[in-house]
mmCIF file of C-alpha atoms in Angstrom:
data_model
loop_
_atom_site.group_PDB
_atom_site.id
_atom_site.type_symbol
_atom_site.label_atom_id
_atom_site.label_comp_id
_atom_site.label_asym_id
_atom_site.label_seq_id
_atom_site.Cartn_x
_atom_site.Cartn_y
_atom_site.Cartn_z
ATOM 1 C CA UNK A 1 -84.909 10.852 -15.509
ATOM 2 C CA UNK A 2 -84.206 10.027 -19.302
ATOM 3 C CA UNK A 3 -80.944 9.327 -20.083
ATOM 4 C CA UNK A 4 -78.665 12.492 -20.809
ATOM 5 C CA UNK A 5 -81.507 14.517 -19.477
ATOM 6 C CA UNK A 6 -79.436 16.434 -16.986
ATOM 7 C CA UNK A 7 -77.139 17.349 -19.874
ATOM 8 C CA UNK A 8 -79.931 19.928 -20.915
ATOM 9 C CA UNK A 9 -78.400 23.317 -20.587
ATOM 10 C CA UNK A 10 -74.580 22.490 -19.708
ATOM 11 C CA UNK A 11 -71.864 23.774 -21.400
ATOM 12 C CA UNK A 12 -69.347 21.884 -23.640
ATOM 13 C CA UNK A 13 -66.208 22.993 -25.331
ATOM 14 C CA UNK A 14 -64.798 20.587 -27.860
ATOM 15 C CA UNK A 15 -61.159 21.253 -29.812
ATOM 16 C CA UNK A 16 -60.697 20.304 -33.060
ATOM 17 C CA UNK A 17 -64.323 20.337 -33.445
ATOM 18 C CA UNK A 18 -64.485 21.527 -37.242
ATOM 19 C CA UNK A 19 -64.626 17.955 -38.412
ATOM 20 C CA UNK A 20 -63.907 14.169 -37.873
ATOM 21 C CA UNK A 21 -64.611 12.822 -34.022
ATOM 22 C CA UNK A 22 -64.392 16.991 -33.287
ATOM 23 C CA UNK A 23 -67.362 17.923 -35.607
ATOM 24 C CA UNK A 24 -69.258 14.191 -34.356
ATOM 25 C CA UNK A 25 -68.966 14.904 -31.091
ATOM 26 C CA UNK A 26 -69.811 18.216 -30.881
ATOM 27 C CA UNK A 27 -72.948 17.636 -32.975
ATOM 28 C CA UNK A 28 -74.266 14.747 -30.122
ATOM 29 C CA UNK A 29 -73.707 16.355 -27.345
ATOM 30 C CA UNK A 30 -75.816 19.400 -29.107
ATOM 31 C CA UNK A 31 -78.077 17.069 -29.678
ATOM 32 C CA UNK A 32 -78.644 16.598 -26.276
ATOM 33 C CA UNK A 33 -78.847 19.670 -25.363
ATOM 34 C CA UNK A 34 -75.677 20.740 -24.330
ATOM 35 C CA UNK A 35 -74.715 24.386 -25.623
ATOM 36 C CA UNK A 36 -71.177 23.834 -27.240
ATOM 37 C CA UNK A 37 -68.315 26.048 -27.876
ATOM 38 C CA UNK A 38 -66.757 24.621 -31.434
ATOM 39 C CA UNK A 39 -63.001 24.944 -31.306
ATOM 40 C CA UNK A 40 -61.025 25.016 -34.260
ATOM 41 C CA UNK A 41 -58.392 26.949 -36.767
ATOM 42 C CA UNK A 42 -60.312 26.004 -40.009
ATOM 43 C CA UNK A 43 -62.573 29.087 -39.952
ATOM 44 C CA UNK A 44 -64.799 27.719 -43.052
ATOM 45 C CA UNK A 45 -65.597 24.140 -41.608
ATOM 46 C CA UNK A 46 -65.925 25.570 -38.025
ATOM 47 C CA UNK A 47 -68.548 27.484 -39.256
ATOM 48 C CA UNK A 48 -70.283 24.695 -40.992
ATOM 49 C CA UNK A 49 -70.034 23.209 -37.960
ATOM 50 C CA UNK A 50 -72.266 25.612 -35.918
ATOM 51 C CA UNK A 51 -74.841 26.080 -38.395
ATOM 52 C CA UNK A 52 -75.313 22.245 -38.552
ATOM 53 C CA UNK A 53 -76.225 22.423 -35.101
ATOM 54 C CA UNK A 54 -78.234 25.538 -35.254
ATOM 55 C CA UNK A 55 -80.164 24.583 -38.475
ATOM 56 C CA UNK A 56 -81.235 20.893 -35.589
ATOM 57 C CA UNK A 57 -82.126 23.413 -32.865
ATOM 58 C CA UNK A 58 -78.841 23.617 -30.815
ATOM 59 C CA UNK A 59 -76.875 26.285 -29.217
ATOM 60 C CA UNK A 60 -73.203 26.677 -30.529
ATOM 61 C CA UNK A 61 -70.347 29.063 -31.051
ATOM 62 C CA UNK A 62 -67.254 29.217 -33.305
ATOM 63 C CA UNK A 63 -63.919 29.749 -31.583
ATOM 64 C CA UNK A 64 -60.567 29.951 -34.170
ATOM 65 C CA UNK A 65 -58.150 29.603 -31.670
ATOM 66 C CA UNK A 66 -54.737 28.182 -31.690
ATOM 67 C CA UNK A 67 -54.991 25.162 -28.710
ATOM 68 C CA UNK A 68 -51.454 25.056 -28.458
ATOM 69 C CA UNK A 69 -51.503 28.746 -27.004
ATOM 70 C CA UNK A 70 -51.836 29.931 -23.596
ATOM 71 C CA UNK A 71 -53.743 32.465 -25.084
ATOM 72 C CA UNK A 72 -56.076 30.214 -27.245
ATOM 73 C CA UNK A 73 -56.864 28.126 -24.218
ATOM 74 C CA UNK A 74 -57.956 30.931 -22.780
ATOM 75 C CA UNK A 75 -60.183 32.227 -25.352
ATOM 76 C CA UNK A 76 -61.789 29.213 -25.882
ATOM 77 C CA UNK A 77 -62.723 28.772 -22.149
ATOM 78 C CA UNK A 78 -63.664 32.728 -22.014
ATOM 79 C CA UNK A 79 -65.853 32.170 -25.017
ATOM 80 C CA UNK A 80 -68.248 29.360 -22.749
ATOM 81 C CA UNK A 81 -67.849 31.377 -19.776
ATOM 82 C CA UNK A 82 -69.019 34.910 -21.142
ATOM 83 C CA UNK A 83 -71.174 33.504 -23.882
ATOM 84 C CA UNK A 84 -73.134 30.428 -21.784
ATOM 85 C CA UNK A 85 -72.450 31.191 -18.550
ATOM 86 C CA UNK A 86 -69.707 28.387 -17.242
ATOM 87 C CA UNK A 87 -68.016 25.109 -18.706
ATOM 88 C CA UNK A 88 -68.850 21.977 -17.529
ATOM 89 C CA UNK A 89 -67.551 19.550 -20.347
ATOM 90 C CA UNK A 90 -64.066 19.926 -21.717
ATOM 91 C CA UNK A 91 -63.358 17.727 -24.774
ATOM 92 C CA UNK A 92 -59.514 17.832 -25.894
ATOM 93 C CA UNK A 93 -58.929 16.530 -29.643
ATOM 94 C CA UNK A 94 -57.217 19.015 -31.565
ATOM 95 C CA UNK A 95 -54.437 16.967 -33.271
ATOM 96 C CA UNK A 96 -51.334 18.205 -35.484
ATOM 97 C CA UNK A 97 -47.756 15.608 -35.592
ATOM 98 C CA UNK A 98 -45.111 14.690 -38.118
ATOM 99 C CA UNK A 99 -45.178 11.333 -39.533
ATOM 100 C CA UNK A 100 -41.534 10.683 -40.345
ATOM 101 C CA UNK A 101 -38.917 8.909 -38.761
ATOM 102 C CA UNK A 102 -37.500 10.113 -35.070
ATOM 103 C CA UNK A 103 -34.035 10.756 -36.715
ATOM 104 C CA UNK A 104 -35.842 13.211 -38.789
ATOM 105 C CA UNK A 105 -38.413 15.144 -36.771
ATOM 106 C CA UNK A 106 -37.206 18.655 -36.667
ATOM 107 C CA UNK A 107 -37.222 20.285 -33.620
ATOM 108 C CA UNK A 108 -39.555 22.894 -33.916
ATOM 109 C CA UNK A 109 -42.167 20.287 -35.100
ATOM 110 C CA UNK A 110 -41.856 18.242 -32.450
ATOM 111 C CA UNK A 111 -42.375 21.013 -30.225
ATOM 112 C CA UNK A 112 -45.702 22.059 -31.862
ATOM 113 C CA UNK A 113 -46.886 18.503 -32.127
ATOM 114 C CA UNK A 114 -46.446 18.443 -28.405
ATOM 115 C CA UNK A 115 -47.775 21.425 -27.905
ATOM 116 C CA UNK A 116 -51.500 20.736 -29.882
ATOM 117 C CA UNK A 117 -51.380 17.369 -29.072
ATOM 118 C CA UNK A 118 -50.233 17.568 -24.831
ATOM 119 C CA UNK A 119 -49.669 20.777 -24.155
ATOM 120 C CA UNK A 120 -52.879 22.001 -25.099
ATOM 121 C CA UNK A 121 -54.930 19.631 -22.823
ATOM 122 C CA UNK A 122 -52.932 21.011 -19.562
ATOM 123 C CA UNK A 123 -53.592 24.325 -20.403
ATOM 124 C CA UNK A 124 -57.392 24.039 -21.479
ATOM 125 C CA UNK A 125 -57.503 21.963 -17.993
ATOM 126 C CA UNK A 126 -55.915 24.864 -15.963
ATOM 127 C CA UNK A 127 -58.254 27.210 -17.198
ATOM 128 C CA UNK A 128 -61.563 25.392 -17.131
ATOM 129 C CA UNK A 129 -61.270 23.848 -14.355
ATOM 130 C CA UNK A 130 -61.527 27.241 -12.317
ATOM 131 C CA UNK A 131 -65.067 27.417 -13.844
ATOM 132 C CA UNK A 132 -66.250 23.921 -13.074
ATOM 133 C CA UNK A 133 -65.056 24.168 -9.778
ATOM 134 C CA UNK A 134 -66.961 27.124 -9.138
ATOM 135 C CA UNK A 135 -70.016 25.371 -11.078
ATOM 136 C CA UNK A 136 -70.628 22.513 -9.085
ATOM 137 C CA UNK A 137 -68.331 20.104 -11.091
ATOM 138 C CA UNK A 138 -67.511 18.967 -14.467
ATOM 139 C CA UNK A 139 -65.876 15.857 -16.948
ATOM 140 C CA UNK A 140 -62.975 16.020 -18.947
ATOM 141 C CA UNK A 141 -62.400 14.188 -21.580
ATOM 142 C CA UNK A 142 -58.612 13.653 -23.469
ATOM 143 C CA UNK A 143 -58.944 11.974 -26.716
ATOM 144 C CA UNK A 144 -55.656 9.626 -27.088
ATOM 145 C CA UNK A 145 -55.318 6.738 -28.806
ATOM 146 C CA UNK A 146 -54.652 2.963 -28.648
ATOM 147 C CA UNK A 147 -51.038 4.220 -29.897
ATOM 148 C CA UNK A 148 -50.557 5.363 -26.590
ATOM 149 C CA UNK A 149 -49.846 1.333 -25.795
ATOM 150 C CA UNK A 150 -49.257 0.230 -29.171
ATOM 151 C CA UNK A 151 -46.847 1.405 -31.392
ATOM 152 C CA UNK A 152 -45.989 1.751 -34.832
ATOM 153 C CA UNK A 153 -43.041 3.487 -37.567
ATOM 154 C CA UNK A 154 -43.170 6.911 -37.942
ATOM 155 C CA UNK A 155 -45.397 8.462 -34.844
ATOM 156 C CA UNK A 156 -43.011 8.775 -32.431
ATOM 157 C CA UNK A 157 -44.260 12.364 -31.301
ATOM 158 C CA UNK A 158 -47.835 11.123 -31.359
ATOM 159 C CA UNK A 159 -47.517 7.859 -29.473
ATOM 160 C CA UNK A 160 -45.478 10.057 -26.989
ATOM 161 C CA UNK A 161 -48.050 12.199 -26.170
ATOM 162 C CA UNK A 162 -51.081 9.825 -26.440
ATOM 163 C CA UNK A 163 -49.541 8.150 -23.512
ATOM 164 C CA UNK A 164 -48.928 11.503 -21.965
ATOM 165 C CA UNK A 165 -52.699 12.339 -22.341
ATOM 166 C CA UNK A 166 -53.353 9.313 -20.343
ATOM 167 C CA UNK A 167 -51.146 9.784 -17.718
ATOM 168 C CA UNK A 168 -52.136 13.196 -17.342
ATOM 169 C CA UNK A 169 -56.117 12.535 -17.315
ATOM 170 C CA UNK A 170 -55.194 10.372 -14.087
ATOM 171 C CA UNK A 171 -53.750 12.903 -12.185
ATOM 172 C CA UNK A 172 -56.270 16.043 -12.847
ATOM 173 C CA UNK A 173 -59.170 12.932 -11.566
ATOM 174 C CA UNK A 174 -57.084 12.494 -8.506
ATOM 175 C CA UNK A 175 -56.143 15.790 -7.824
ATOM 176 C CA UNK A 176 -59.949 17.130 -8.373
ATOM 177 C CA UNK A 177 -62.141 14.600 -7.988
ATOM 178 C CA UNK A 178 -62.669 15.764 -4.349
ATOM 179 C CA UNK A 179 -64.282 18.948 -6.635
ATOM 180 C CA UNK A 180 -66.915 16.826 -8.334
ATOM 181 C CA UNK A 181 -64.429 16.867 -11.295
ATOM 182 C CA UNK A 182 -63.885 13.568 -13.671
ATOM 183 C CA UNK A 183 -61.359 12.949 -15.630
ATOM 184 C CA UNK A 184 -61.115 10.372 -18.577
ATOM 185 C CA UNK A 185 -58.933 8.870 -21.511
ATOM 186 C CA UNK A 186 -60.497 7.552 -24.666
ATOM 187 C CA UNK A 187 -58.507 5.475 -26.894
ATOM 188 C CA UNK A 188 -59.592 5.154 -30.211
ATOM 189 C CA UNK A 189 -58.386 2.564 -33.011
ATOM 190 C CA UNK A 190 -58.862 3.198 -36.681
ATOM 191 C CA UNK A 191 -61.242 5.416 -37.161
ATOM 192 C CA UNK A 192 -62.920 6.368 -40.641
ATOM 193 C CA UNK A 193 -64.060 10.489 -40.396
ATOM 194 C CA UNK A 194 -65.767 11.776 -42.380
ATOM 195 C CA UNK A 195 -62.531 13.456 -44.564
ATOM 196 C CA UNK A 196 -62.131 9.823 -44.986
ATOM 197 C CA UNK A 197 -65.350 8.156 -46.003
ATOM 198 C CA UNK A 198 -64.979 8.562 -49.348
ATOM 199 C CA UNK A 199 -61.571 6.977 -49.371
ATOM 200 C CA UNK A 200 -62.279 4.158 -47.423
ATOM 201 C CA UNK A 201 -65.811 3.393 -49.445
ATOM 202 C CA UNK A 202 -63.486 2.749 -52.599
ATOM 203 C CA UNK A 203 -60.529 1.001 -50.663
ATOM 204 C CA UNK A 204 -61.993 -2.993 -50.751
ATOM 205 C CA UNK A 205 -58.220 -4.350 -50.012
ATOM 206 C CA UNK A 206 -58.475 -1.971 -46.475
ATOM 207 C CA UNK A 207 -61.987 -2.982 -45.654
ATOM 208 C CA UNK A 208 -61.164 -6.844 -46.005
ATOM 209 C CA UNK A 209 -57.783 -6.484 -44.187
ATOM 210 C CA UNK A 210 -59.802 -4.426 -40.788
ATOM 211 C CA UNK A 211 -62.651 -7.167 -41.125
ATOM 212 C CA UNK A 212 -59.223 -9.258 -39.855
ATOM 213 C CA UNK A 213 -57.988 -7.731 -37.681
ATOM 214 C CA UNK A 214 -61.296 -6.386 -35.600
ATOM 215 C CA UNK A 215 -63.215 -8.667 -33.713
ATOM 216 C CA UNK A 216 -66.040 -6.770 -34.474
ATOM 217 C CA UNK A 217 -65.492 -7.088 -37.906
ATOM 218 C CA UNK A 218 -65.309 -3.288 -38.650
ATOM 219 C CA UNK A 219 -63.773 -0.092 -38.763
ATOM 220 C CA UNK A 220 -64.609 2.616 -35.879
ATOM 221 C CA UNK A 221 -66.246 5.664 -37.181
ATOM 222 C CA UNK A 222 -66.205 8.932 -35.567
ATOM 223 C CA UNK A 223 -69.689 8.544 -33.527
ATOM 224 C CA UNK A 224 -68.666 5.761 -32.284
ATOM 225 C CA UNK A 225 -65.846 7.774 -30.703
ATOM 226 C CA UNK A 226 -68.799 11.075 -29.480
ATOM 227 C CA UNK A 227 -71.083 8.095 -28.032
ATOM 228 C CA UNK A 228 -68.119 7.799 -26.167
ATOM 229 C CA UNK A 229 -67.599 10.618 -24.826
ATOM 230 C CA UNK A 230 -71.402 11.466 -24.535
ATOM 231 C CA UNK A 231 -71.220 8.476 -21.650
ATOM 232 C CA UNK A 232 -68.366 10.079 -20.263
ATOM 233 C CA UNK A 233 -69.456 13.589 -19.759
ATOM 234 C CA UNK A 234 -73.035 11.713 -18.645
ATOM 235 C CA UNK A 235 -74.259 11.438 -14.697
ATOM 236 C CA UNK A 236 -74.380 7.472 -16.570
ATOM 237 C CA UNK A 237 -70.406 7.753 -15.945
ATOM 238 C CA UNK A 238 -70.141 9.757 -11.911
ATOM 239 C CA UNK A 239 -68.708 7.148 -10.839
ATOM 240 C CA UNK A 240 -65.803 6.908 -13.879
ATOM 241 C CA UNK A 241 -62.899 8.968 -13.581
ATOM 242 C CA UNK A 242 -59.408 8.547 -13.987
ATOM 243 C CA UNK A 243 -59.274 5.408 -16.655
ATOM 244 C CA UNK A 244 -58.225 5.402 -20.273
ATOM 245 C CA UNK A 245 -61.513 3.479 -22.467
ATOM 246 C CA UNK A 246 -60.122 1.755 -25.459
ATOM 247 C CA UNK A 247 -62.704 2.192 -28.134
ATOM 248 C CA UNK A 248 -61.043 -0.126 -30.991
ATOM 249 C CA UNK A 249 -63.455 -3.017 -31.671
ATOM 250 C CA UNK A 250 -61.639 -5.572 -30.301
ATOM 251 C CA UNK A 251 -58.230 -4.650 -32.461
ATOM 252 C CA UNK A 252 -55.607 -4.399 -29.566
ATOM 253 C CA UNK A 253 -57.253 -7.108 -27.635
ATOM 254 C CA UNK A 254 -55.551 -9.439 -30.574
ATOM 255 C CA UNK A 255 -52.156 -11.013 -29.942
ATOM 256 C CA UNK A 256 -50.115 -9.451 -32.961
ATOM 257 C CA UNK A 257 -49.671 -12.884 -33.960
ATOM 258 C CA UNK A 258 -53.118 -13.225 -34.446
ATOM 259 C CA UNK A 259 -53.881 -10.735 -36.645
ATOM 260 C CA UNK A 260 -50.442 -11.285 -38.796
ATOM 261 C CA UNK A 261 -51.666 -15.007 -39.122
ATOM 262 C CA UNK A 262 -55.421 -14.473 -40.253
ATOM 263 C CA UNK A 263 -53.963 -11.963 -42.931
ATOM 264 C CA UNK A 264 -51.340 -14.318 -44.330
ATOM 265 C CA UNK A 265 -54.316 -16.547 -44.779
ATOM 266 C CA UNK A 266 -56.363 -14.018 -46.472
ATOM 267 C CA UNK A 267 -53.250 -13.557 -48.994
ATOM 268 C CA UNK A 268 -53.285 -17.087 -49.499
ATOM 269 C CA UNK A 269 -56.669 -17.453 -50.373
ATOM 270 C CA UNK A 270 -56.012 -14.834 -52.943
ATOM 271 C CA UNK A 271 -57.494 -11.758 -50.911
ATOM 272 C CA UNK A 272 -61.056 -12.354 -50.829
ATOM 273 C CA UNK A 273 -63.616 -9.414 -50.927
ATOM 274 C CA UNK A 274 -60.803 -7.159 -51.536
#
């Protein structure tokens, strides 16, 4: 069988879809054939999103639904069940979180930043899960981050629940593997979406500094992130559940050192290529 063959037909829902490593990844796993449930609250690019896939031949649906919800989990997971018949991917990335200080979060907006960013991957879990249970099995797939080990001013709420996202993709593969159910982490460095393409083009001084401090000698983009997760949700991957795959280029494998020293050197020489 071709690779992602048995993909054909399967059912995907994928938060957050209505752009960046959302919109990429629902658009490849489309691609290969998977019918996919585009979850979102931006109404306009949602849409955009669907009829990209339509216009290549794919099967997709808009959701707006609010992930951090009980109720917008639900819809979302309704939505793949009444409209394709089951779910057998679940792709969490809907993102929302403060970027100030600890000493200044407010409350409520560390509650919702939990609640989009952890929250919302329990409670799509609880209700898909039902569904892939009763169709055979399924993969999961958390979107976290490489802040979920490495940390940095200002994203307390985020780095909090990165890790959580982790932690909790480990215990949904242990408690349902025995169902044919995988679980997985990815962990993402910096990427460049497509909101910020245009930004980074024009940005020389970023592009020389990330040509430091990447083995690899670039940025991530957002399909690097959907290959990802189109190996994940893959029979390539039965045999891969419960582990958090840093996707980074080679960034966190650095010592901080490292980095720090190669980009004082780059100062020195009076920034070159920036």
């Amino acid at each position: 069988m071709a690779a992602f063959e048995e993909l054909k037909g399967r059912v995907a829902v994928v938060t957050g879809a209505a752009q960046g490593i959302g919109r990429a990844t629902a658009t490849t796993l489309a691609a290969h054939g998977m019918a996919v449930v585009v979850v979102d609250l931006n109404d306009a690019r949602g849409g955009m999103v669907v009829r990209e896939i339509e216009q290549a031949g794919g099967r997709a649906t808009y959701v707006h639904a609010d992930v951090g919800t009980a109720a917008g989990c639900h819809a979302m997971v309704d939505t793949a069940v009444q409209g394709f018949g089951g779910v057998y991917a679940l792709v969490n990335n809907a993102r929302w979180h403060p970027h100030v200080p600890l000493t200044e979060i407010v409350e409520s907006d560390w509650d919702r930043s939990q609640a989009v960013l952890l929250k919302s991957h329990y409670l799509a879990s609880k209700y898909a899960i039902p569904h892939m249970i009763a169709g055979g099995g399924g993969a999961i797939v958390g979107i976290s981050s490489v802040h979920a080990i490495q940390v940095t001013d200002n994203e307390a709420s985020y780095e909090a629940a990165k890790a959580g996202i982790n932690a909790l993709m480990r215990s949904i593969a242990c408690a349902y593997g025995p169902q044919n159910i995988r679980a997985n982490a990815i962990m993402p460095g910096g990427i460049v979406t497509d909101v910020k393409q245009s930004a980074w083009e024009t940005n020389l001084e970023q592009q020389a500094l990330t040509r430091l401090q990447n083995p690899i000698g670039r940025p991530g983009f957002a399909q690097d992130i959907a290959n990802a997760v189109l190996f994940l949700v893959s029979d390539l991957a039965s045999f891969v559940t419960g582990e958090s795959l840093v996707v980074d280029g080679g960034m966190s494998i650095q010592l901080a050192g490292v980095a720090t020293h190669k980009a004082l050197a780059w100062e020195r020489a009076g920034r070159p290529g920036a």
